[in-house]
Coordinates of C-alpha atoms in Angstrom, one line a residue:
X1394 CA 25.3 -3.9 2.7
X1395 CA 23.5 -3.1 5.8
X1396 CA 20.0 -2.4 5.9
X1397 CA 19.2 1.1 7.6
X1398 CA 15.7 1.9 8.5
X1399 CA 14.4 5.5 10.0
X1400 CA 12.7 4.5 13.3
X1401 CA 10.1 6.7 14.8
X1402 CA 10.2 5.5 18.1
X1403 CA 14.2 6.2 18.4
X1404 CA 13.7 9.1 15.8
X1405 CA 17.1 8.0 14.0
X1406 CA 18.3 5.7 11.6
X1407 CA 19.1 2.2 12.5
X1408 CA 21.0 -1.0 11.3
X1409 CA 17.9 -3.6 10.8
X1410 CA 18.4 -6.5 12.6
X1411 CA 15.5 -9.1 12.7
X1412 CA 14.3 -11.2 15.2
X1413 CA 15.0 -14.0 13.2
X1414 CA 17.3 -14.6 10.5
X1415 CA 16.5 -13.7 6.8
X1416 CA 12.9 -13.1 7.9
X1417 CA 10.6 -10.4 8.7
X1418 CA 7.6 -10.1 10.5
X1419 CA 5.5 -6.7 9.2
X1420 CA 2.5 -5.6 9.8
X1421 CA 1.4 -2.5 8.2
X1422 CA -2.8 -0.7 8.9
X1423 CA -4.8 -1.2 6.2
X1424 CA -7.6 0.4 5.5
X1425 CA -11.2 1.4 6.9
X1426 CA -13.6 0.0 4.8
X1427 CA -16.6 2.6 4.4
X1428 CA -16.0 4.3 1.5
X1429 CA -13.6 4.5 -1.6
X1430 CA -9.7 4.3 -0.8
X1431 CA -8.4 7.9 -1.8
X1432 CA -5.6 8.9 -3.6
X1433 CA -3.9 9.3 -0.1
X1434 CA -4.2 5.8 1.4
X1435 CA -2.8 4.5 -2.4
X1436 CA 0.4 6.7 -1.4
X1437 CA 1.2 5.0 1.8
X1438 CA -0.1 1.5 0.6
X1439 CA 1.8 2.2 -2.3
X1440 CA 4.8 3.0 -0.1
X1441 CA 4.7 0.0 2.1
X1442 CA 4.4 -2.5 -1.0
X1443 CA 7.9 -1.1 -1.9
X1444 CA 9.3 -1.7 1.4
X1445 CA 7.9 -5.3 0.8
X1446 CA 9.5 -5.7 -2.6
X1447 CA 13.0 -4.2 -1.4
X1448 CA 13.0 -7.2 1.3
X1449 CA 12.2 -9.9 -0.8
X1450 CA 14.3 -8.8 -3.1
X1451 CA 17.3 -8.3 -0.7
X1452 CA 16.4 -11.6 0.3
X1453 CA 14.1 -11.7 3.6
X1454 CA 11.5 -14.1 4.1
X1455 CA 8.8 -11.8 4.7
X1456 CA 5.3 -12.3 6.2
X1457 CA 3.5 -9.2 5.2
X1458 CA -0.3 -8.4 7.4
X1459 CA -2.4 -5.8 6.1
X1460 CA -5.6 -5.6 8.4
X1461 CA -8.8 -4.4 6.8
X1462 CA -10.6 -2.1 9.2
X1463 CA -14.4 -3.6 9.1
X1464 CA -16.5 -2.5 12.6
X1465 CA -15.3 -0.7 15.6
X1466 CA -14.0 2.6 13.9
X1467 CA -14.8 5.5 15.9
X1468 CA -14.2 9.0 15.6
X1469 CA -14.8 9.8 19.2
X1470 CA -14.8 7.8 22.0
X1471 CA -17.7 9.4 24.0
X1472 CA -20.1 9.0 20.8
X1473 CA -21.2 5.6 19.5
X1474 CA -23.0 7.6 16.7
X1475 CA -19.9 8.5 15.4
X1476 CA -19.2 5.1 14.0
X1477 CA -18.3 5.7 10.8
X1478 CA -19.5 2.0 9.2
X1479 CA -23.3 2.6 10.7
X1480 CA -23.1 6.1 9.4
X1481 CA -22.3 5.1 6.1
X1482 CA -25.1 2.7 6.1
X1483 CA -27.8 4.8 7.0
X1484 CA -26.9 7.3 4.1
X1485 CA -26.6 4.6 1.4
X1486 CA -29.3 3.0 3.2
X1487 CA -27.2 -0.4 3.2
X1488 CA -26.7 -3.0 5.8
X1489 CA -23.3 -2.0 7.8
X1490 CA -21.8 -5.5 6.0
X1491 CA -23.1 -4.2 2.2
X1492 CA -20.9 -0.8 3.1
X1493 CA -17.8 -3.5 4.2
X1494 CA -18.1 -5.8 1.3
X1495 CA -18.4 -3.1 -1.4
X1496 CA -15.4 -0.8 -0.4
X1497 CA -12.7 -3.7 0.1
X1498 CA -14.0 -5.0 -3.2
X1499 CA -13.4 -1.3 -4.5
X1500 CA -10.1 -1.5 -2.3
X1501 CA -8.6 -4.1 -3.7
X1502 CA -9.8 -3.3 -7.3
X1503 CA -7.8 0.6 -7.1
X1504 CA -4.7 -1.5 -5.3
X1505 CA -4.7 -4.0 -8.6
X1506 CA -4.5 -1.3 -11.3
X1507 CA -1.9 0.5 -9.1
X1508 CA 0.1 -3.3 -9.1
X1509 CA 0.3 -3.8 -5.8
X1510 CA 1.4 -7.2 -4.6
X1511 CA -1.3 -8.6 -1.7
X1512 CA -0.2 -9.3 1.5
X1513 CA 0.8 -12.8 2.9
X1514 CA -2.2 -12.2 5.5
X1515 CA -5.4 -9.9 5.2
X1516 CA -7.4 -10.4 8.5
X1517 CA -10.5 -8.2 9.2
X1518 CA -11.4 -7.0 12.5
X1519 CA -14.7 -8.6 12.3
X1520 CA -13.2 -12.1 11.8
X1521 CA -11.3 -11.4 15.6
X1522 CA -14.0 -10.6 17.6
X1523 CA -13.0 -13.0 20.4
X1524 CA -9.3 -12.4 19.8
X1525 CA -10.0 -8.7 20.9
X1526 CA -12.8 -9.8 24.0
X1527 CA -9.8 -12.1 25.0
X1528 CA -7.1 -9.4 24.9
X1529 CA -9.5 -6.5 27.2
X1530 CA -9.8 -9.4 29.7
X1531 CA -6.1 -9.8 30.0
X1532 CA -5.8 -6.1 30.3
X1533 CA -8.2 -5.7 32.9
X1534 CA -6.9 -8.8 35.0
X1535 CA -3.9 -7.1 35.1
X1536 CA -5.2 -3.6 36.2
X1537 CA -4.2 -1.6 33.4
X1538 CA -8.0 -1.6 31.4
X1539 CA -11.6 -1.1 33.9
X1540 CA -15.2 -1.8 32.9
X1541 CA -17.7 1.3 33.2
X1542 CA -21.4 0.7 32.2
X1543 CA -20.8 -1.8 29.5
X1544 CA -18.0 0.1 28.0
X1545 CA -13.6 -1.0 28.6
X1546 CA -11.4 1.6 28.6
X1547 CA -7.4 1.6 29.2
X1548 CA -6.0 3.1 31.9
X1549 CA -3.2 5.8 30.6
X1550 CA -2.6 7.5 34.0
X1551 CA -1.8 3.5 35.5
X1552 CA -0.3 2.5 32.8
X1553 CA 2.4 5.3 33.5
X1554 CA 2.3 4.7 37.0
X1555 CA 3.7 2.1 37.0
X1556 CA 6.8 3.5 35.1
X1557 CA 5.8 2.9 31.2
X1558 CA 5.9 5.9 29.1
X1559 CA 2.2 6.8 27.3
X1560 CA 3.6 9.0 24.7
X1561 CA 6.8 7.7 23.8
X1562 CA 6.1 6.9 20.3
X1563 CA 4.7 10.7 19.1
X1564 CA 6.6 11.8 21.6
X1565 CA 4.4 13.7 23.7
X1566 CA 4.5 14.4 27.4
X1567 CA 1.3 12.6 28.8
X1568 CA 1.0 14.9 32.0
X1569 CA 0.6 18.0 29.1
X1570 CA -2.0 15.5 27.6
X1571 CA -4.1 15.8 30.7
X1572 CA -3.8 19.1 31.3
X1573 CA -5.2 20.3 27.4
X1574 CA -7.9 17.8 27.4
X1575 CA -11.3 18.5 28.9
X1576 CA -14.0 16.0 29.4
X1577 CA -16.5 15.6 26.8
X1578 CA -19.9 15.1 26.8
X1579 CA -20.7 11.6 27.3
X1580 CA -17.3 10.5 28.1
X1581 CA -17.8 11.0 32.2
X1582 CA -17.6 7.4 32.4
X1583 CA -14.0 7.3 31.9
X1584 CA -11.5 7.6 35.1
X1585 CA -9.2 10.5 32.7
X1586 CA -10.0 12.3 29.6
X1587 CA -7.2 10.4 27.8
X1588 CA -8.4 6.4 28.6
X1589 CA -9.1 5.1 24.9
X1590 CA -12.0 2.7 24.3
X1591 CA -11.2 -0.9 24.2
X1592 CA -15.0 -2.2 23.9
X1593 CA -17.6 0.1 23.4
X1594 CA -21.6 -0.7 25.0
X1595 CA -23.6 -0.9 21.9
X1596 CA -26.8 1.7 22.3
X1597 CA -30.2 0.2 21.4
X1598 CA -30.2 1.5 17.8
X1599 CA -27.0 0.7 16.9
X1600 CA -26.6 -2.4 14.4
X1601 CA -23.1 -3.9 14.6
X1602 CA -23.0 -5.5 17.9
X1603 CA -21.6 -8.6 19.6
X1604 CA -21.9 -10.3 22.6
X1605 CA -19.9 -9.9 25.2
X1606 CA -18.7 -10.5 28.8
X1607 CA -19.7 -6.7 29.2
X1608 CA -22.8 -7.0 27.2
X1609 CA -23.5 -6.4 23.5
X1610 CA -21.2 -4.1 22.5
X1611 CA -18.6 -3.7 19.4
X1612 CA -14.7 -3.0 19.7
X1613 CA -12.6 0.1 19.9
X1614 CA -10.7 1.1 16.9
X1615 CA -7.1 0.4 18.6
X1616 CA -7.6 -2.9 20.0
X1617 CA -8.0 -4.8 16.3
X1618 CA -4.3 -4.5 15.7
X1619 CA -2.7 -5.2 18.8
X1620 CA -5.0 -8.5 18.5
X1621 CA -4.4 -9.2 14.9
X1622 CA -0.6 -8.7 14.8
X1623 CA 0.2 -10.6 18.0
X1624 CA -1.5 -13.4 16.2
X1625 CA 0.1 -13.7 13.0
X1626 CA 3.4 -12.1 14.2
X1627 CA 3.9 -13.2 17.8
X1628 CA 4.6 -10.8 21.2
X1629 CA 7.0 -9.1 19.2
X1630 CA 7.5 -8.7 15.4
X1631 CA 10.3 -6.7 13.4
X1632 CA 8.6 -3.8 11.7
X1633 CA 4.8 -1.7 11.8
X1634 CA 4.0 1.0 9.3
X1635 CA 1.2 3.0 8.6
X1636 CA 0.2 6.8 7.5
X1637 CA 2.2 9.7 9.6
X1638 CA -1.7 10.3 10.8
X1639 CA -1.6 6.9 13.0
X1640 CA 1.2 7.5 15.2
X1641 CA -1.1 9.5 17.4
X1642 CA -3.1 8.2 18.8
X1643 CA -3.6 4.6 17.1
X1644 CA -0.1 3.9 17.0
X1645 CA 1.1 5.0 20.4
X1646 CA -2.3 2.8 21.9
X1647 CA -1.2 -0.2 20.8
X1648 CA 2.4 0.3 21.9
X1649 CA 0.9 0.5 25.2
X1650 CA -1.5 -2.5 24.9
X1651 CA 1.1 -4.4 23.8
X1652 CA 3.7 -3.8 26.9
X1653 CA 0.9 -3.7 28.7
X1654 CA -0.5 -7.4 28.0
X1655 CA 3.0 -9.1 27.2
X1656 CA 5.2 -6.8 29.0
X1657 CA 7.6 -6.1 26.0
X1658 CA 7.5 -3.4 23.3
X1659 CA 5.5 -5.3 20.4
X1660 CA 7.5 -3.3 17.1
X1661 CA 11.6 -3.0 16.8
X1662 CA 11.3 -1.0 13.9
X1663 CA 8.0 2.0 13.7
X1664 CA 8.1 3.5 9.8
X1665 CA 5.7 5.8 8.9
X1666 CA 5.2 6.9 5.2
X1667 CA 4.3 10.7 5.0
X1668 CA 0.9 12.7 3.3
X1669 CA 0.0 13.2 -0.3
X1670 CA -0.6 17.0 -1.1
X1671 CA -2.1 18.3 -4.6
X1672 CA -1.2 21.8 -6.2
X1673 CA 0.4 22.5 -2.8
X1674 CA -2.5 22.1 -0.6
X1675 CA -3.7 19.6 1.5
X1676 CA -6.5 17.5 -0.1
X1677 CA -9.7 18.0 1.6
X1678 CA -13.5 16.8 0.4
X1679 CA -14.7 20.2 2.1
X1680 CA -12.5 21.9 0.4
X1681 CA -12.9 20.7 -2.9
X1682 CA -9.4 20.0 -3.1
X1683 CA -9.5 16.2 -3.7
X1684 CA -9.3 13.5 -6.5
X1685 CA -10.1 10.0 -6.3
X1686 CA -7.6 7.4 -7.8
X1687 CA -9.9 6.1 -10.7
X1688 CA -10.4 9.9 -11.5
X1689 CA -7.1 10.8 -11.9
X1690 CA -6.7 7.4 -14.5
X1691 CA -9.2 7.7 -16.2
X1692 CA -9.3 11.8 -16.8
X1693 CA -12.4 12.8 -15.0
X1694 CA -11.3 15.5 -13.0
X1695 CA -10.7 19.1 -13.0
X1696 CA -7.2 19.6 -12.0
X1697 CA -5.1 17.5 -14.6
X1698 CA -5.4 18.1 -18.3
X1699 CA -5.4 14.6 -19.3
X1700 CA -6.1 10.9 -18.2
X1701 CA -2.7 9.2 -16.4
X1702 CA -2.3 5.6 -16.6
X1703 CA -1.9 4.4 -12.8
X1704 CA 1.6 3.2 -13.8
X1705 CA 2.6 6.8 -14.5
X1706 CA 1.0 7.4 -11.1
X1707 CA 3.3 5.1 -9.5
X1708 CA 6.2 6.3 -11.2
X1709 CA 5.4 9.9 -9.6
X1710 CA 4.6 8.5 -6.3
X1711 CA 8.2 6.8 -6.4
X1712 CA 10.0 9.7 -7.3
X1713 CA 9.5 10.8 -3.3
X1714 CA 11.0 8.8 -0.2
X1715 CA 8.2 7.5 1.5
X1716 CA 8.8 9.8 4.4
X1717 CA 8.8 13.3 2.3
X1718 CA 5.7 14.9 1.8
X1719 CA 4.5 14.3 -1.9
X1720 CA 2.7 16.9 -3.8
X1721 CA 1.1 16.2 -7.2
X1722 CA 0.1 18.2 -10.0
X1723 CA -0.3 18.3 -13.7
X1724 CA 2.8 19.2 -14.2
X1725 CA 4.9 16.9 -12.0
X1726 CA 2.7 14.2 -13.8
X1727 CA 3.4 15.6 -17.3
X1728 CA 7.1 15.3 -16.2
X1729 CA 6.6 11.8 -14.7
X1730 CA 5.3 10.8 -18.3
X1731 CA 7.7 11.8 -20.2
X1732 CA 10.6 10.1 -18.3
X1733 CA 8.6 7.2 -17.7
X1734 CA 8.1 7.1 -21.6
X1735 CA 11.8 7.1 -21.9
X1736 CA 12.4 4.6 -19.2
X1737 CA 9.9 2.1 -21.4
X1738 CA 12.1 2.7 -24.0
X1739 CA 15.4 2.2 -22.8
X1740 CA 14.2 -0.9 -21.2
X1741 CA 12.6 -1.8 -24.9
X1742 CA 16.1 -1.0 -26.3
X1743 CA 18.1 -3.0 -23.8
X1744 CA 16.0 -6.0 -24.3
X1745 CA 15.4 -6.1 -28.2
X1746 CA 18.7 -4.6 -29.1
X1747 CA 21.5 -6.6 -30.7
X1748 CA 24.0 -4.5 -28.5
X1749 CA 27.4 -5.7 -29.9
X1750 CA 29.9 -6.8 -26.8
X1751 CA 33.3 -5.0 -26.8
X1752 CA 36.4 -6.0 -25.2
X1753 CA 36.0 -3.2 -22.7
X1754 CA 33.6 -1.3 -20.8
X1755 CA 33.4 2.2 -20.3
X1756 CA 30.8 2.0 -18.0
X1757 CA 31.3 1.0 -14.0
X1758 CA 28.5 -1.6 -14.2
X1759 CA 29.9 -2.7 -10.4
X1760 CA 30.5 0.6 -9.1
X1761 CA 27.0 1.9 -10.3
X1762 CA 25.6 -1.3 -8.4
X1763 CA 27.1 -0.7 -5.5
X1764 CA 24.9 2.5 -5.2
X1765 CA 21.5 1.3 -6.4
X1766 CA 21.8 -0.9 -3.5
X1767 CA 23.0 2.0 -1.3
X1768 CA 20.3 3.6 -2.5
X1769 CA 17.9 0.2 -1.2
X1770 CA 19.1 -0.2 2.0
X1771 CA 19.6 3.5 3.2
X1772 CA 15.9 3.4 4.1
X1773 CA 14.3 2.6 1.1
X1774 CA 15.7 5.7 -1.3
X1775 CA 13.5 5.2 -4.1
X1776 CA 14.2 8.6 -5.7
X1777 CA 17.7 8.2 -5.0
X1778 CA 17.4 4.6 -6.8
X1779 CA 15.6 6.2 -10.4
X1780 CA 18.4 8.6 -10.4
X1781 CA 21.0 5.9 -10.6
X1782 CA 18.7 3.9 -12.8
X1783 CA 18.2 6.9 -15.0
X1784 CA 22.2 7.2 -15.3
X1785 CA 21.7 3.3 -17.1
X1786 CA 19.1 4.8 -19.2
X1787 CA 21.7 7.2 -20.6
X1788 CA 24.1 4.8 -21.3
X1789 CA 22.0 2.7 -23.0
X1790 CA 21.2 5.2 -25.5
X1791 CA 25.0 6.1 -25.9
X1792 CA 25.2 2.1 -26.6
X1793 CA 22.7 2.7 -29.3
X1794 CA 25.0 5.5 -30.7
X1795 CA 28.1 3.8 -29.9
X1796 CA 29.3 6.3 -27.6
X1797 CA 29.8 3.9 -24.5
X1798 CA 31.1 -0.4 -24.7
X1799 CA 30.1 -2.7 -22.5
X1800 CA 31.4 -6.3 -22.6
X1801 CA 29.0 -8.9 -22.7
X1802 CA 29.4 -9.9 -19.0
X1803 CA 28.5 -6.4 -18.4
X1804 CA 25.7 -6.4 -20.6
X1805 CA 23.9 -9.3 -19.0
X1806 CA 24.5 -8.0 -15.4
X1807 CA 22.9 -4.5 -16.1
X1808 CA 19.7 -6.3 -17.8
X1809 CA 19.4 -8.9 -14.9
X1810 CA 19.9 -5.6 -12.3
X1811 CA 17.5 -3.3 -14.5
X1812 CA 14.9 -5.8 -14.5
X1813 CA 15.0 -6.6 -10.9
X1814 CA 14.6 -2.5 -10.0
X1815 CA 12.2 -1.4 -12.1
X1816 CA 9.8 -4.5 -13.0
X1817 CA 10.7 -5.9 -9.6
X1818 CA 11.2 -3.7 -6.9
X1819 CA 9.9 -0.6 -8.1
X1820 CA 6.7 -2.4 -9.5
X1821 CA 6.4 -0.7 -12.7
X1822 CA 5.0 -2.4 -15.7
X1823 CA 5.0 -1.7 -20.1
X1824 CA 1.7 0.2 -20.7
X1825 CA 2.2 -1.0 -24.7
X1826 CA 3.3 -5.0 -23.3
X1827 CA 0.1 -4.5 -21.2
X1828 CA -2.2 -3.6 -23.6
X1829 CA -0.5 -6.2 -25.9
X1830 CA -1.5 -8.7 -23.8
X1831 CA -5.2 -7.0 -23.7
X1832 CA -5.2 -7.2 -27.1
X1833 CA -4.1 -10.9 -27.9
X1834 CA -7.1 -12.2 -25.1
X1835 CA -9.1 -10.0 -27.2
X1836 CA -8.8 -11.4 -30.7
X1837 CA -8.3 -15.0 -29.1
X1838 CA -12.1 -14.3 -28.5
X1839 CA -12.9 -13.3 -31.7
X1840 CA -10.7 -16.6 -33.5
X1841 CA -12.8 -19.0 -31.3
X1842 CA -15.9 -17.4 -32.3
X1843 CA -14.8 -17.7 -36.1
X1844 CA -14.2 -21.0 -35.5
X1845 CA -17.1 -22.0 -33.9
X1846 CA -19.2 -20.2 -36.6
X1847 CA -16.9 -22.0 -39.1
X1848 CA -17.9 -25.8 -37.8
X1849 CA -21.9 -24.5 -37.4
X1850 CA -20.9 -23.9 -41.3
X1851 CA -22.1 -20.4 -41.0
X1852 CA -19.6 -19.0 -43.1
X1853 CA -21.4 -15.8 -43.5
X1854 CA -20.5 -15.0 -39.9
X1855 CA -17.1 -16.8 -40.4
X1856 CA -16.0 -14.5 -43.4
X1857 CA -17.6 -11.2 -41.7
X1858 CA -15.2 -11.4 -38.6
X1859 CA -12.2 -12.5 -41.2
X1860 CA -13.4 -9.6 -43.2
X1861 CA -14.1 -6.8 -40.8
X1862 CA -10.7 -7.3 -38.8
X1863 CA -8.9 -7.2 -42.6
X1864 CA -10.4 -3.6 -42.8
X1865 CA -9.1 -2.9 -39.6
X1866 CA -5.6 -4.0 -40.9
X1867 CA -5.6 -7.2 -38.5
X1868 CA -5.3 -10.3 -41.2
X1869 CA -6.2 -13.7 -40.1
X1870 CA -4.3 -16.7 -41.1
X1871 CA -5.4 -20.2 -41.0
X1872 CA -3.0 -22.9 -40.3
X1873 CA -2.1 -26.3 -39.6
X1874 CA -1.5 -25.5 -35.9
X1875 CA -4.6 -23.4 -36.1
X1876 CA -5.6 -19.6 -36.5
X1877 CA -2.6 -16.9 -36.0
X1878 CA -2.7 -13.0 -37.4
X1879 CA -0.4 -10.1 -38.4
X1880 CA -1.3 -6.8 -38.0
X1881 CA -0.1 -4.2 -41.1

């Protein structure tokens, strides 16, 4: 089947051709380091990593970059105080680098428990300092980027002079742009109100800073991924996603720092995954309507009546294309629950049942195939996909009440295809395998320590753990190939 992809920039859905055969270039923004990921950015991360499990799994080599955003994140051009790293430091009272450090690691922490496969590439936007000096030279050599006191700044009104289209991305008319803008304070160095910072002078109190051919100064927010993708993806790669948020303006800058510097269109394909919502309302720190991820897991909150596990979490989150606005609350993850519970349980069934082959089947495995992956390559339709993998689930209970036959062919095919959507490209894991798991490492522990309390001959220690487990109804036995247990 043909894989069809919703492009922003053509606003339609398109047959996906890559560059190059069976492999896929996508680079997707990741996130800005100074403080915790929220429940949000998880939705869109969360998003992308199944667009990167649907590839591999229809086959595509795929080299997935995920930037982390680590200096040079402004919220206005005109104000260097409004970086949002040095602001963050002076209310911790950290070093900018502290802030960095302790946020991915909390990044990549939330991303884990959510079962999120890593990128091929993470580069940081500290690591490509020169990459991004290099890139405003070009720009400036060829007219479409000036210097003004230390500062670099793009040139939207050139840039559409000379016939490219500023705008074309978010759609919006860049003429309207200028008219609704006025000039800030502090930003009458530009040429036009709309000019985005490339390089930004650094003021005397500000702390990250880098030398440059400008002075000391530290990059513009947009410039980082125009650098960073080019260099791991080439002039032009297949497909960039990010948050709805970043088509304007981050998005629609580096389209035009990439035609602008290589004269091409950098992306084929633009996807952007939509906003997370919570009892029907935007989620908001100021207005109280807002949950962190770890909060929501582990039941420390005020909106939901219990703790979720994040695999339940995920399970919501798929239940919504990527592009639909998702809204959450207790009782869409009450529901979520619940037929996640009896997903687990089919897939328990399927797996440990002796399911007796018959001569016939009364189920279509092939026809019901055909539109998972329908489903998969008509833009990623993950809710479309549970509903035809909930349809399975039915018919492997009738199989456990021998209402439906399958023959043994059939059998096999729809574990091999089960396991491949929900383990695989869905990304879902067995809460009660998982904490198996947790539990084995955890009484491994307390066998070794038996053991080695057994050759120190302290057999008082040694018969207290043998002992105390018993009571817990966890019996130890002691073997030729060593320690085992059975639990009663």
């Amino acid at each position: 089947m043909e894989l069809k992809i919703y492009n922003t920039l053509s606003g339609e859905k398109e047959i996906f051709k890559p560059i190059h055969e069976n492999s896929v270039g996508m680079y997707v923004c990741g996130p800005t380091v100074y403080s915790n990921v929220h429940l949000g950015n998880v939705r869109t991360f969360m998003s992308f990593d199944f667009i990167y499990r649907t590839l591999t799994h229809l086959g595509y080599n795929v080299r997935y970059v995920r930037n982390i955003t680590d200096a040079g994140h402004l919220t206005d051009d005109g104000d260097v105080d409004n970086d949002r790293f040095v602001k963050q430091s002076r209310l911790e009272k950290l070093e900018p680098m502290e802030i960095v450090q302790k946020y991915t690691v909390d990044f990549h922490k939330v991303l884990d428990d959510f079962n999120l496969l890593p990128p091929t590439i993470e580069p940081t936007a500290t690591g490509h300092i020169l990459e991004q000096i290099e890139l405003a030279q070009d720009l400036i050599a060829k007219g479409f980027a000036y210097e003004s006191n230390g500062s670099v700044y793009f040139d939207v009104l050139e840039y559409n002079a000379r016939g490219l289209n500023y705008g074309e991305l978010s759609r919006r008319n860049v003429e309207e742009l200028f008219a609704n803008t006025r000039d800030l304070d502090g930003q009458s160095e530009k040429k036009n109100p709309q000019d985005f910072a490339l390089w930004k002078s650094a003021s005397p109190a500000h702390i990250m800073r880098w030398n440059s051919p400008w002075g000391e100064g530290f990059p513009g927010w947009h410039l980082e991924c125009t650098a960073m993708s080019t260099k791991y993806l080439g002039e032009k790669f297949d497909i960039h996603g990010g948050g709805m948020d970043l088509k304007f303006p981050h998005h629609e800058c580096e389209v035009a720092q990439g035609k602008a510097t290589n004269g091409i269109a950098p992306v084929n394909y633009w996807i952007h995954a939509n906003m997370l919502t919570m009892n029907g309302q935007r989620m908001s720190k100021s207005t109280g309507n807002y949950i962190l991820p770890m909060e929501l897991i582990s039941g420390n909150n005020d909106f939901f009546e219990k703790p979720f596990p994040s695999v339940v979490v995920r399970f919501n989150f798929m239940q919504a294309h990527y592009r639909s606005v998702l809204d959450i609350s207790n009782d869409a993850m009450v529901a979520s629950e619940k037929g996640f519970q009896r997903l687990m349980e089919a897939m328990k069934l399927l797996s440990n049942s002796d399911f007796k082959p018959a001569e016939v089947s009364s189920f279509d495995i092939n026809s019901w195939k055909e539109k998972c992956y329908q489903a998969l390559t008509d833009d990623f339709n993950s809710p479309i996909l549970i509903s035809h993998i909930f349809e399975a689930v039915n018919v492997i209970f009738k199989l456990k009440d021998e209402k439906e036959t399958l023959t043994g062919a059939d059998l096999d095919e729809l574990k091999k295809l089960l396991n491949a959507f929900v383990y695989e490209v869905l990304g879902l894991e067995d809460i009660e395998e998982n904490n198996n798991e947790k539990l084995d490492k955890t009484l491994q522990v307390l066998i070794d320590l038996r053991n080695q309390a057994r050759k120190s001959k302290n057999f008082e220690l040694s018969d207290q753990i043998r002992d105390r487990l018993l009571a817990e109804g966890i019996e130890l036995k002691d073997g030729r190939d060593g320690t085992s247990y059975s639990i009663s």
